[in-house]
mmCIF file of C-alpha atoms in Angstrom:
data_model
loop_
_atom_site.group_PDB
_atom_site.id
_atom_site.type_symbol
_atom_site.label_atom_id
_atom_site.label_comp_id
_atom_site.label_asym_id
_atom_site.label_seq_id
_atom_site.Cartn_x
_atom_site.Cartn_y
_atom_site.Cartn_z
ATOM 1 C CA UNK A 1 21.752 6.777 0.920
ATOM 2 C CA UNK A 2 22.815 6.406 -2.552
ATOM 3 C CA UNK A 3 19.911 7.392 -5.672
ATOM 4 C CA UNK A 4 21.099 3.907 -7.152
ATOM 5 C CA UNK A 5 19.045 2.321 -4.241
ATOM 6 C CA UNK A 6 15.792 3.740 -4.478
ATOM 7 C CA UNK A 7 12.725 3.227 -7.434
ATOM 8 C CA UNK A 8 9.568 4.769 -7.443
ATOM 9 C CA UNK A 9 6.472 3.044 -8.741
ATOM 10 C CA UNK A 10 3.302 3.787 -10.049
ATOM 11 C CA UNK A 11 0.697 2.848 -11.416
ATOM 12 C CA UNK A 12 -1.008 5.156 -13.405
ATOM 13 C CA UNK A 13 -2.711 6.026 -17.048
ATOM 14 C CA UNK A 14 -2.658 9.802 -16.399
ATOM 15 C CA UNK A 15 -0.140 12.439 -17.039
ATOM 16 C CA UNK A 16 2.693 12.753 -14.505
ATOM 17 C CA UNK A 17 2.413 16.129 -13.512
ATOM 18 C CA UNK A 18 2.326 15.270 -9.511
ATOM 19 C CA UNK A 19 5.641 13.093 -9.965
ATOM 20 C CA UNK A 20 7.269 16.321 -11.613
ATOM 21 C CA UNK A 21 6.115 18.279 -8.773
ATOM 22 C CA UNK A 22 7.181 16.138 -6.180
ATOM 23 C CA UNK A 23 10.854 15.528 -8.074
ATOM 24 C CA UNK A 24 11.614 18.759 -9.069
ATOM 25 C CA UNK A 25 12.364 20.001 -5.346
ATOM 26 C CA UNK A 26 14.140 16.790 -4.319
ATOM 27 C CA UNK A 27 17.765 16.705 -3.280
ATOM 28 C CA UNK A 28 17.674 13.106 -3.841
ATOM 29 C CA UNK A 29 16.722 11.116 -7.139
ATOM 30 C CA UNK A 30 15.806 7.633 -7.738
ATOM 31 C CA UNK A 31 17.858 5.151 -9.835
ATOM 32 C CA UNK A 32 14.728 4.529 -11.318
ATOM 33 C CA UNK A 33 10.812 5.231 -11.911
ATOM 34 C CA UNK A 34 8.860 2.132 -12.740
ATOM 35 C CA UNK A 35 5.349 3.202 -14.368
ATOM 36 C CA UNK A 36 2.853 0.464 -14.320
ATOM 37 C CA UNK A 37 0.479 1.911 -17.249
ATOM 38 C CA UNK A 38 -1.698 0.502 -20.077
ATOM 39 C CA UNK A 39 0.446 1.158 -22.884
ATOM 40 C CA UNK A 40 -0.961 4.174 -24.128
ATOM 41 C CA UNK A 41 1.596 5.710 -26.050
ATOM 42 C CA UNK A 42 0.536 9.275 -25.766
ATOM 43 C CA UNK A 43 0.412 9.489 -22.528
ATOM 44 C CA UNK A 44 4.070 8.105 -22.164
ATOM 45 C CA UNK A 45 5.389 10.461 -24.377
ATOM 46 C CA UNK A 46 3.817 13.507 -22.084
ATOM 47 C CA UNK A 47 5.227 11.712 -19.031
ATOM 48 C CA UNK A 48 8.958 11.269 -20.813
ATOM 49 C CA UNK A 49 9.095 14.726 -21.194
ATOM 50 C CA UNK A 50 7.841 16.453 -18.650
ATOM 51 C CA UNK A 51 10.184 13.458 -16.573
ATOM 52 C CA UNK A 52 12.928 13.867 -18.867
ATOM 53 C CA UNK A 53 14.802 16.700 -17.495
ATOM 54 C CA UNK A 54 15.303 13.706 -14.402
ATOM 55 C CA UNK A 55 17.259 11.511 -16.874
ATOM 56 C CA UNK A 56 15.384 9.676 -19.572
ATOM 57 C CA UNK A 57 17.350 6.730 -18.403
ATOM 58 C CA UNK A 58 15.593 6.540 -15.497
ATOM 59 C CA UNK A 59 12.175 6.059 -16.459
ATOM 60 C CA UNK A 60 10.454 2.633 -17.624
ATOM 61 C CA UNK A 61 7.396 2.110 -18.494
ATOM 62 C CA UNK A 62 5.562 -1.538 -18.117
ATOM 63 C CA UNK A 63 2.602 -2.092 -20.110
ATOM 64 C CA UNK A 64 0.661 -5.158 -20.954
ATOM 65 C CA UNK A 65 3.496 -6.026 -23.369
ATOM 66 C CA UNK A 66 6.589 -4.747 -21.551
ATOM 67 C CA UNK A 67 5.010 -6.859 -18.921
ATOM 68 C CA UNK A 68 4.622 -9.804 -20.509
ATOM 69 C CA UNK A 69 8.153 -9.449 -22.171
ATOM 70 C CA UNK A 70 9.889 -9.107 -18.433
ATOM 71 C CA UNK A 71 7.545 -12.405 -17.429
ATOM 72 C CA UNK A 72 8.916 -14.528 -20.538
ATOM 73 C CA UNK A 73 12.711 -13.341 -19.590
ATOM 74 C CA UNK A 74 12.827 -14.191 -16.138
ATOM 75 C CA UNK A 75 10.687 -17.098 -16.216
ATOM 76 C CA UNK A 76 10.809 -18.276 -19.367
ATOM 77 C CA UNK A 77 8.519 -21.238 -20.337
ATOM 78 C CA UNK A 78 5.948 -21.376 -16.953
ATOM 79 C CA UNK A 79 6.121 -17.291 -17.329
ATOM 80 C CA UNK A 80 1.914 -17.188 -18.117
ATOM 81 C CA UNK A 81 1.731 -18.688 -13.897
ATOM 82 C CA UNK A 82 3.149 -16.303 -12.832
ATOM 83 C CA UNK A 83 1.883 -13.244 -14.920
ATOM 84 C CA UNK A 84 -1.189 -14.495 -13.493
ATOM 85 C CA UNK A 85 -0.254 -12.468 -10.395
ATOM 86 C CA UNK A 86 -1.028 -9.249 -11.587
ATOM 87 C CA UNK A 87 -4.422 -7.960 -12.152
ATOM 88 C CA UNK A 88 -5.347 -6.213 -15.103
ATOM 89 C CA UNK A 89 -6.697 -2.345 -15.055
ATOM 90 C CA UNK A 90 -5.860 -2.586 -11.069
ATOM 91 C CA UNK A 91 -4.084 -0.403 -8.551
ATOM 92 C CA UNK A 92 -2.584 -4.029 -7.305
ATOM 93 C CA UNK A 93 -0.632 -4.064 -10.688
ATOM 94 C CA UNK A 94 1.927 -2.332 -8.399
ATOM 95 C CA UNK A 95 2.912 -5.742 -7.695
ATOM 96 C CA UNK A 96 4.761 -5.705 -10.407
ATOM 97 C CA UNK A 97 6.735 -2.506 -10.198
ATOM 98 C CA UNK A 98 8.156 -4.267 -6.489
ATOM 99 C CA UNK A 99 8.777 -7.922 -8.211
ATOM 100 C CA UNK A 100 10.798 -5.893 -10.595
ATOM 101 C CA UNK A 101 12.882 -3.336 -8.007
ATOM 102 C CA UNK A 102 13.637 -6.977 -5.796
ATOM 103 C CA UNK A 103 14.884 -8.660 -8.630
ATOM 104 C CA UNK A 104 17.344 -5.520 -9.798
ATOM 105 C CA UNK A 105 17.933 -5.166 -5.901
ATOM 106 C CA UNK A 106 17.131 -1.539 -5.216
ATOM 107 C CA UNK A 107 17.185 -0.855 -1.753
ATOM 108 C CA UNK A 108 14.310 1.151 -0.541
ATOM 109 C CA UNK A 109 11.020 1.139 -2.927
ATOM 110 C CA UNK A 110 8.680 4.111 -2.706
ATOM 111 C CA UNK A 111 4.944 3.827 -4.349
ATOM 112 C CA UNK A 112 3.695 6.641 -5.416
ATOM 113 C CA UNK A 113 -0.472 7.499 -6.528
ATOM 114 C CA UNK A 114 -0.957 10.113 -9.166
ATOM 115 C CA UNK A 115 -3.188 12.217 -7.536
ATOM 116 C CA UNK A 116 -0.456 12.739 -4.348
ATOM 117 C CA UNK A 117 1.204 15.838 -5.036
ATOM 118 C CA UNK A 118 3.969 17.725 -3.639
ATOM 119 C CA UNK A 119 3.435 19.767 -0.160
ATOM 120 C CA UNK A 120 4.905 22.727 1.283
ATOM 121 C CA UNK A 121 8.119 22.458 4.170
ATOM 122 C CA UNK A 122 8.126 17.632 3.418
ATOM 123 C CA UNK A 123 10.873 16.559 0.990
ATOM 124 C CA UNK A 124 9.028 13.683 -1.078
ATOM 125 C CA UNK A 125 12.439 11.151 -0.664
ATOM 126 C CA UNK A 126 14.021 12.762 1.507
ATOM 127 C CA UNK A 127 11.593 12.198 4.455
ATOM 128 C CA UNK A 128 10.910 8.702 3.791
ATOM 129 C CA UNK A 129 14.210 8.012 3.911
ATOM 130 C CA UNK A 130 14.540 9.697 6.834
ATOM 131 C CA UNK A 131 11.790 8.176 8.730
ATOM 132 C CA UNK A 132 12.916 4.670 7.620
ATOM 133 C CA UNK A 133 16.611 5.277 8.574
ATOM 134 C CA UNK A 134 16.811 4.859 12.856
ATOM 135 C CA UNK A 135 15.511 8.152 14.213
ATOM 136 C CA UNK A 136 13.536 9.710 16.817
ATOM 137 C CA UNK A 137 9.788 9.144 16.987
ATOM 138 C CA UNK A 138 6.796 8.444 18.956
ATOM 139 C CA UNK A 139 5.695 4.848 19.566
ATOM 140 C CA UNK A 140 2.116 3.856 19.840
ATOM 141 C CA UNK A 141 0.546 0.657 21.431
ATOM 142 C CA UNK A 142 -3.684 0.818 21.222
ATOM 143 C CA UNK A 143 -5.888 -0.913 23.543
ATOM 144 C CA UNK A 144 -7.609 -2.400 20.547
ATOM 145 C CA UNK A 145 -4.915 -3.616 18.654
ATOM 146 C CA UNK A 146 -5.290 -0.669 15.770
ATOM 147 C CA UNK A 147 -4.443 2.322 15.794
ATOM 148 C CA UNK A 148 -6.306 5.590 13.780
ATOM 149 C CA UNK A 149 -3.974 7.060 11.257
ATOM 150 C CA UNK A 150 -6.386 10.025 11.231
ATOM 151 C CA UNK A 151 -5.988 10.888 14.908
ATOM 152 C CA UNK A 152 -2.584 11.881 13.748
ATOM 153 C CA UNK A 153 -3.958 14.634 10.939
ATOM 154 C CA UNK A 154 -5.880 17.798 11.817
ATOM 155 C CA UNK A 155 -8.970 17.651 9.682
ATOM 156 C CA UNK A 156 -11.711 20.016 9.536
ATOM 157 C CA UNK A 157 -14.512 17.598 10.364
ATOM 158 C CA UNK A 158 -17.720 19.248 10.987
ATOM 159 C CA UNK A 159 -18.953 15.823 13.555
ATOM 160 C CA UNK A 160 -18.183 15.110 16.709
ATOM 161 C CA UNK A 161 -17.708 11.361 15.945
ATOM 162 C CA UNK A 162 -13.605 10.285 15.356
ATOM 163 C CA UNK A 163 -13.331 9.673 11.461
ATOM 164 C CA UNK A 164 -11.546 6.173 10.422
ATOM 165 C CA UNK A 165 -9.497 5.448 7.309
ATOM 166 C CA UNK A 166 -10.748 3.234 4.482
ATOM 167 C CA UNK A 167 -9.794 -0.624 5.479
ATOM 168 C CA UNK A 168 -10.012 0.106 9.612
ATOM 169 C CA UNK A 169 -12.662 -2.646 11.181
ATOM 170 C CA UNK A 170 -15.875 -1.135 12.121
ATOM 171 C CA UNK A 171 -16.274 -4.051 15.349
ATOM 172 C CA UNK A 172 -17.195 -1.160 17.712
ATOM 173 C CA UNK A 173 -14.576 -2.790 19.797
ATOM 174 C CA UNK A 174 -11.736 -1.594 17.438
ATOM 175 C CA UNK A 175 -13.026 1.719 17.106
ATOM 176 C CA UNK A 176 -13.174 2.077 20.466
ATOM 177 C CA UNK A 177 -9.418 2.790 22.318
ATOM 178 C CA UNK A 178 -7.031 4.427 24.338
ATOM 179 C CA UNK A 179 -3.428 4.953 22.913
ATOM 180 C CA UNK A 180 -0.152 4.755 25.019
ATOM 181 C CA UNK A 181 2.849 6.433 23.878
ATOM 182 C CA UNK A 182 6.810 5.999 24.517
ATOM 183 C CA UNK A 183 9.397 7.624 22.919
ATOM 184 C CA UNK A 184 12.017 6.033 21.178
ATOM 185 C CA UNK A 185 14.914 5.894 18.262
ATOM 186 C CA UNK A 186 14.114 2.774 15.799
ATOM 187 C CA UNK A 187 14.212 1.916 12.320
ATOM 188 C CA UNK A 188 11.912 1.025 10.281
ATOM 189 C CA UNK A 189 10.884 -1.605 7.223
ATOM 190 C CA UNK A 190 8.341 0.346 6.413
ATOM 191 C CA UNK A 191 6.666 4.122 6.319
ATOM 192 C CA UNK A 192 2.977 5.195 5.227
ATOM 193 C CA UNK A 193 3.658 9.226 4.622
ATOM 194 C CA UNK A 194 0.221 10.581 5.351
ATOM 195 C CA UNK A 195 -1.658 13.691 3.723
ATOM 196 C CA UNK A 196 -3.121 17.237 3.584
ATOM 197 C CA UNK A 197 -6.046 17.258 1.128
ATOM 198 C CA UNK A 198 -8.520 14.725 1.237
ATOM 199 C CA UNK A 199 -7.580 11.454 3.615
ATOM 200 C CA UNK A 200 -8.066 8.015 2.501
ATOM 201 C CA UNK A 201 -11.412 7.281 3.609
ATOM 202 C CA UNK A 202 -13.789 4.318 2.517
ATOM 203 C CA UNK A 203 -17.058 4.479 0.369
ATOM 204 C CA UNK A 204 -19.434 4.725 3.810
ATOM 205 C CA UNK A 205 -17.279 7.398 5.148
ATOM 206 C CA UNK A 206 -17.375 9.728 2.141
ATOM 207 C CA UNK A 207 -20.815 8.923 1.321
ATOM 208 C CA UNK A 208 -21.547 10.081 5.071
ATOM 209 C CA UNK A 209 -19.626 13.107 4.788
ATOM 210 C CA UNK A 210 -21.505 14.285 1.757
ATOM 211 C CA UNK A 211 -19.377 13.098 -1.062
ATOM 212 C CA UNK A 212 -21.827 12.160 -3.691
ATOM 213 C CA UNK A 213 -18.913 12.712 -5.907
ATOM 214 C CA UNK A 214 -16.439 10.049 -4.418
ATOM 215 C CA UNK A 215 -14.668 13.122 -2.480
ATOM 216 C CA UNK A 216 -15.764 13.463 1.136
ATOM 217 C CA UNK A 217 -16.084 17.279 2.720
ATOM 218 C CA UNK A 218 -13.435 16.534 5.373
ATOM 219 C CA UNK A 219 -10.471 18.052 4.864
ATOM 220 C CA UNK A 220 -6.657 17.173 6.578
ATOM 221 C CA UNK A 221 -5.074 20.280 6.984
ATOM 222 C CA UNK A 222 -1.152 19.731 8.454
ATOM 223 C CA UNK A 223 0.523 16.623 10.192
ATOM 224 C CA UNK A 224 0.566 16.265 13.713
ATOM 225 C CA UNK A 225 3.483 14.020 14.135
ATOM 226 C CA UNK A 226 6.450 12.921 11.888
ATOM 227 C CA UNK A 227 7.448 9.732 12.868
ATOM 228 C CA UNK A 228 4.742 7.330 14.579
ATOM 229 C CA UNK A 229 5.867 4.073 15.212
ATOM 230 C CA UNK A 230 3.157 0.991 15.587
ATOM 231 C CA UNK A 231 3.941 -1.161 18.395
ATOM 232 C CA UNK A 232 4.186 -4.365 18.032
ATOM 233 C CA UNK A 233 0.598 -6.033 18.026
ATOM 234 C CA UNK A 234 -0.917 -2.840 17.033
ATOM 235 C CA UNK A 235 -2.081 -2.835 13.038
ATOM 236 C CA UNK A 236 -2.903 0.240 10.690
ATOM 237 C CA UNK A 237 -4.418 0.737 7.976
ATOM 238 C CA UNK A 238 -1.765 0.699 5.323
ATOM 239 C CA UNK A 239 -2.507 2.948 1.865
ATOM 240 C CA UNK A 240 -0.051 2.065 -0.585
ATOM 241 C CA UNK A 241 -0.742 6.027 -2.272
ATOM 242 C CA UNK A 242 2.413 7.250 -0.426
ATOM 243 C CA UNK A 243 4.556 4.543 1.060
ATOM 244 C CA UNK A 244 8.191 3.348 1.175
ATOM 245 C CA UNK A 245 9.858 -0.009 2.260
ATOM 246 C CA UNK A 246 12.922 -2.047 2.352
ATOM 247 C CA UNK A 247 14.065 -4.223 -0.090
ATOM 248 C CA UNK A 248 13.565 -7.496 2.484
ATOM 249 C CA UNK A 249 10.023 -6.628 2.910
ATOM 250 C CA UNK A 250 8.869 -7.511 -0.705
ATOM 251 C CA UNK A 251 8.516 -11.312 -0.090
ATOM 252 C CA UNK A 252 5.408 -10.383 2.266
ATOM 253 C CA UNK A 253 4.293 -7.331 0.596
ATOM 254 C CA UNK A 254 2.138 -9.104 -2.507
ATOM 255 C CA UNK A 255 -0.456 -6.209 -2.998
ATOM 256 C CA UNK A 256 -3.538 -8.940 -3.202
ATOM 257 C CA UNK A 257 -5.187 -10.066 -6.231
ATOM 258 C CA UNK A 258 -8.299 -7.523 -7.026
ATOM 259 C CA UNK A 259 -10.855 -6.496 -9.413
ATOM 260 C CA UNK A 260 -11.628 -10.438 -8.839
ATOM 261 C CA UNK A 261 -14.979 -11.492 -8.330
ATOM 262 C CA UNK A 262 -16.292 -7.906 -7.859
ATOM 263 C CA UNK A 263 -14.288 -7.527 -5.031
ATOM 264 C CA UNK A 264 -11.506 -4.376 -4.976
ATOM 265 C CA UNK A 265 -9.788 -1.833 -2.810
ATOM 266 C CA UNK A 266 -8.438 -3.847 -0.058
ATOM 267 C CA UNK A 267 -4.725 -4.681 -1.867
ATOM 268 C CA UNK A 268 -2.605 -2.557 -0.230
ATOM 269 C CA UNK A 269 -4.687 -2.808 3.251
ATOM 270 C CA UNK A 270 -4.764 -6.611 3.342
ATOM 271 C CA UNK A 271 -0.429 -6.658 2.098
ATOM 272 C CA UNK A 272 -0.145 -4.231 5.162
ATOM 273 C CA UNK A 273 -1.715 -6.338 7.582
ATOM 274 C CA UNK A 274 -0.144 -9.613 6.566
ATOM 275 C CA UNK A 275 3.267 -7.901 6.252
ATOM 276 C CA UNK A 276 2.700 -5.709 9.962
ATOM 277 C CA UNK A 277 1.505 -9.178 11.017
ATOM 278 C CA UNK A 278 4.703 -10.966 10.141
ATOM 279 C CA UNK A 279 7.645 -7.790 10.855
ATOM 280 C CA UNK A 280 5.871 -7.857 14.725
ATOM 281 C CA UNK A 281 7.515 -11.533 14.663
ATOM 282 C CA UNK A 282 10.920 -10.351 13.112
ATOM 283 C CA UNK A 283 11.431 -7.799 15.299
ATOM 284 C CA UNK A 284 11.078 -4.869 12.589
ATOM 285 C CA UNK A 285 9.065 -2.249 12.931
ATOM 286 C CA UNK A 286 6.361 0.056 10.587
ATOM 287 C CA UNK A 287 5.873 3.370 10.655
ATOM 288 C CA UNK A 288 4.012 6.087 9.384
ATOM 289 C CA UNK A 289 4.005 10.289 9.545
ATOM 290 C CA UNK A 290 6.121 12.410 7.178
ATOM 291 C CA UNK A 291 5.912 13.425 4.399
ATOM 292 C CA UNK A 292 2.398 14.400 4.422
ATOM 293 C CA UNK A 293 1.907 15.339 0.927
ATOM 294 C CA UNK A 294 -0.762 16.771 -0.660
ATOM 295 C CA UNK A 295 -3.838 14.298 -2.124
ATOM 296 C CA UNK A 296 -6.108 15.693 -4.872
ATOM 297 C CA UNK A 297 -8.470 12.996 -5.510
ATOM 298 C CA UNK A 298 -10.067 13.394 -8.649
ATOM 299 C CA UNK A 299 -13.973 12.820 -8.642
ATOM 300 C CA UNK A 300 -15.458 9.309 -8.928
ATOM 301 C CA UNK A 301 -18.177 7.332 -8.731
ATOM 302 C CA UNK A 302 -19.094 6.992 -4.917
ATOM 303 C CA UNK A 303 -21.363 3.677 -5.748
ATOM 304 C CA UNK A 304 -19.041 2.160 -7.667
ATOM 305 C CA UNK A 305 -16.911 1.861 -4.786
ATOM 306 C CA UNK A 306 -19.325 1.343 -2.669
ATOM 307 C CA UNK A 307 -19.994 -1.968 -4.499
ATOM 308 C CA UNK A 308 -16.216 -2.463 -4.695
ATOM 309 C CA UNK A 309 -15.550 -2.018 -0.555
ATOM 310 C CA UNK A 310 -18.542 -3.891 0.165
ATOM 311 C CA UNK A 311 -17.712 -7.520 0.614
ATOM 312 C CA UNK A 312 -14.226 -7.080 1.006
ATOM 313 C CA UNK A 313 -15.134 -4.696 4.674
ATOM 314 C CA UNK A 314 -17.302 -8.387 5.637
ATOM 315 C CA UNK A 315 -14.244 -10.160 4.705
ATOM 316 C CA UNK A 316 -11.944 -7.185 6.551
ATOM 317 C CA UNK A 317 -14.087 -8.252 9.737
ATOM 318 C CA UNK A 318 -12.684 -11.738 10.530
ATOM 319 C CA UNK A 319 -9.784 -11.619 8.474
ATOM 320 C CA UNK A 320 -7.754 -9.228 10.149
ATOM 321 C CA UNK A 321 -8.144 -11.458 13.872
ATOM 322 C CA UNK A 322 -7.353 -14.960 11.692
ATOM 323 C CA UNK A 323 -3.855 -12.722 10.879
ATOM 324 C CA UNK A 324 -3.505 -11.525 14.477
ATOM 325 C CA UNK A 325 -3.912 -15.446 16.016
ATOM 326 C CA UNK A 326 -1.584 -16.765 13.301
ATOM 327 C CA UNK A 327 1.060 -18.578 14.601
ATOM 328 C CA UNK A 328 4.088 -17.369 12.428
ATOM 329 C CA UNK A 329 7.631 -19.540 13.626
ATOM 330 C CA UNK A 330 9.393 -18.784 10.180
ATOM 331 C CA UNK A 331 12.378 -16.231 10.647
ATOM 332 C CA UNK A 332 12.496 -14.243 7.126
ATOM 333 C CA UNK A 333 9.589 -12.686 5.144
ATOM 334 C CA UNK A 334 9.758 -15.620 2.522
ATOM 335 C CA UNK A 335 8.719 -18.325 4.580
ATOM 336 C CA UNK A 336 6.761 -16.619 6.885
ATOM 337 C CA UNK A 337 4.448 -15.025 4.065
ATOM 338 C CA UNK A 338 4.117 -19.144 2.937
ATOM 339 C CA UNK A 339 3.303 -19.881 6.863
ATOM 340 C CA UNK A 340 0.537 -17.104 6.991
ATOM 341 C CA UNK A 341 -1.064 -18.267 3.543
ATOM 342 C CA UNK A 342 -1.456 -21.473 4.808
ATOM 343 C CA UNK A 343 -2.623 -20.331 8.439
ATOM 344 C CA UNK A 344 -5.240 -18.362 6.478
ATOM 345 C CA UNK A 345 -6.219 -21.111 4.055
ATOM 346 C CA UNK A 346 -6.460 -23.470 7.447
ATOM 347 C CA UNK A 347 -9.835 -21.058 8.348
ATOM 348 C CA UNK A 348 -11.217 -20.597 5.620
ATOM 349 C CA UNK A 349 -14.547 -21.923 6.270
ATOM 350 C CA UNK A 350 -14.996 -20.264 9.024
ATOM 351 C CA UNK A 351 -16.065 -17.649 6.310
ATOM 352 C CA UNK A 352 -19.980 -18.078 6.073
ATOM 353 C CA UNK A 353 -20.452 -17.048 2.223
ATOM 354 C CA UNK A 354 -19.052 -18.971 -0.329
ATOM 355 C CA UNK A 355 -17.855 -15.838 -2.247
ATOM 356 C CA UNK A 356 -15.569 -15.181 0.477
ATOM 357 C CA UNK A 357 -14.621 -18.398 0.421
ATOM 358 C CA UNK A 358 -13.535 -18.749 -2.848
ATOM 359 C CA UNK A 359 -12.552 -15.284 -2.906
ATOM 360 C CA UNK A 360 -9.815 -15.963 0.135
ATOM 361 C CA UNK A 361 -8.921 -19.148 -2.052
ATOM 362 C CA UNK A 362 -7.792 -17.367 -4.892
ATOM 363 C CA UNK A 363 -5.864 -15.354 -2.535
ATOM 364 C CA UNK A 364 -4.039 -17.869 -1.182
ATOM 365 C CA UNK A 365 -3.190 -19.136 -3.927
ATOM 366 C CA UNK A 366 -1.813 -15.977 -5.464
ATOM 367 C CA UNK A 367 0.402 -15.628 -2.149
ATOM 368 C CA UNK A 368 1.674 -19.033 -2.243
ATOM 369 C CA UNK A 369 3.271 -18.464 -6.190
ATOM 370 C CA UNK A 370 4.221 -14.977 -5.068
ATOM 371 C CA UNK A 371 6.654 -16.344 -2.907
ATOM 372 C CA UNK A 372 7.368 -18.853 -5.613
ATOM 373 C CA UNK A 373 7.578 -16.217 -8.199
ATOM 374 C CA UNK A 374 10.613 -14.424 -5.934
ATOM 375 C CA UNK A 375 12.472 -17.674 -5.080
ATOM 376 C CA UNK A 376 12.936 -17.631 -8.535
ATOM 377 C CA UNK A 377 14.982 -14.281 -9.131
#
């Protein structure tokens, strides 16, 4: 695959030193890297030079401003709707970076966290692209309808218990399954690489596992398989930290609106399951294994996620079985991410706290002009 297809975003107000690490042993380069940031001009000068050996032409930087400034070009006079559908100060401002790579029609889009660095014997493009393109892999159907992205990482957990990533239902009956497994060669719209280092675990988890300091004690040491491919019907828990997709995909991929009425962190997991949700109807399939790079999460405050995770894991409850029982008849991602908006604004009440209510409303709504908001480009 030609570099001229693929663009890496991030969002990020920290030096760059992980996307140096991971570029510097690629064999292939992006056309472009798309940093979602806060302006601060010190920082982008660090990150142009240590990325400048890369091509200084390659790297933009979207701000605030630079935001605003792309909204007024392409939309012109309504452009304040639809800058409404990023969040400010929020991992879901990688929105952005995708409207942008669909309207200059890059190919494949890989998303990127700053604190995923690069890992021994995995090729950081290379192996997405593989894993994307129509290989060899495993496919896995679960008896619960998810599956456990950590049963396919060896981690050094000191408990007997199986350990669940942040954004998988805690309904006993979804952590409760058996697995069956075919082989198969498919493509795929989408692959979650996975990690060594610390795994993407929620507030309760890391708490549990003695991470006072928002890092949890468990430990994934190596990958366990490359290429697992979800069945259809069978959801995971989709972190946006190391992740690559198609270019048709971005229509249903709207990482949700956060930071919005104390409620965070569920973005990328909630854009995963609508998106899963809808490819199972397409016919295309998601993936998830290599590259497992290497994630260094930097201390935080445990309780502040906690109180971020919190109503969004009642929410995660219902919400994901209101997306499974959707009827979707649409055939592309477009109209289909319209027909699952509505399907979820249709249920609604069956939410029993108003802020969830009004919470889901806003989301909606934000889905609704997303798909508005690329009809346009």
């Amino acid at each position: 695959m030609s570099s001229k297809r693929i663009y890496v975003v991030t969002a990020s107000i920290y030096p760059l030193d992980n996307l140096y690490s991971l570029l510097s042993s690629e064999e292939i380069l992006p056309e472009k890297i798309l940093v979602i940031d806060e302006g601060d001009e010190k920082i982008r000068e660090y990150n142009t030079k240590i990325l400048g050996g890369f091509g200084l032409e390659k790297i933009f930087f979207y701000g605030p401003r630079e935001r605003e400034e792309w909204f007024k070009r392409i939309y012109g006079s309504s452009y304040e709707k639809y800058l409404g559908l990023i969040p400010e100060r929020s991992h879901a401002e990688t929105s952005f970076g995708f409207l942008v790579s669909y309207a200059e029609h890059a190919e494949v889009i890989i998303e990127i966290d700053d604190d995923v660095f690069q890992e021994e014997n995995y090729k950081f493009i290379r192996d997405h692209i593989d894993n994307l393109n129509r290989s060899r892999g495993i496919v896995v159907s679960s008896s619960s309808s998810w599956i456990n992205t950590i049963d396919f990482l060896d981690i050094n957990s000191d408990r007997e218990e199986k350990i669940f990533p942040r954004g998988h239902p805690y309904d006993p009956s979804v952590r409760s399954y058996q697995y069956s497994f075919s082989e198969a060669v498919e493509e795929c719209i989408l692959n979650m690489g996975l990690w060594t280092g610390a795994p993407d675990l929620d507030a309760v988890t890391i708490l549990y596992h003695s991470g006072l300091d928002g890092v949890s004690r468990i430990v994934s040491k190596r990958l366990l398989r490359e290429k697992i491919i979800a069945d259809k019907g069978s959801f995971f828990a989709v972190c946006s930290m190391n992740t690559s997709f198609r270019r048709r995909l971005v229509p249903a991929f709207y990482q949700l609106y956060m930071r919005h009425m104390g409620i965070d962190r569920f973005d990328d997991i909630w854009s995963g399951l609508f998106a899963k949700r809808i490819a199972d109807e397409l016919g295309d399939r998601f993936c998830l294994g290599k590259p497992a790079l290497r994630h260094m999460k930097r201390p935080r405050s445990v309780w502040k996620d906690l109180r971020s995770e919190l109503e969004g894991m009642i929410i995660n409850e219902k919400l994901w079985r209101i997306v499974k029982e959707a009827e979707i008849t649409s055939r592309n991602y477009l109209d289909a991410y319209r027909e699952l908006a509505v399907g979820i604004e249709k249920r609604i009440n069956e939410f029993q706290e108003e802020l969830h209510r009004k919470f889901l409303k806003t989301q909606v709504e934000k889905m609704i002009l997303w798909t508005e908001a690329i009809d346009k480009l």
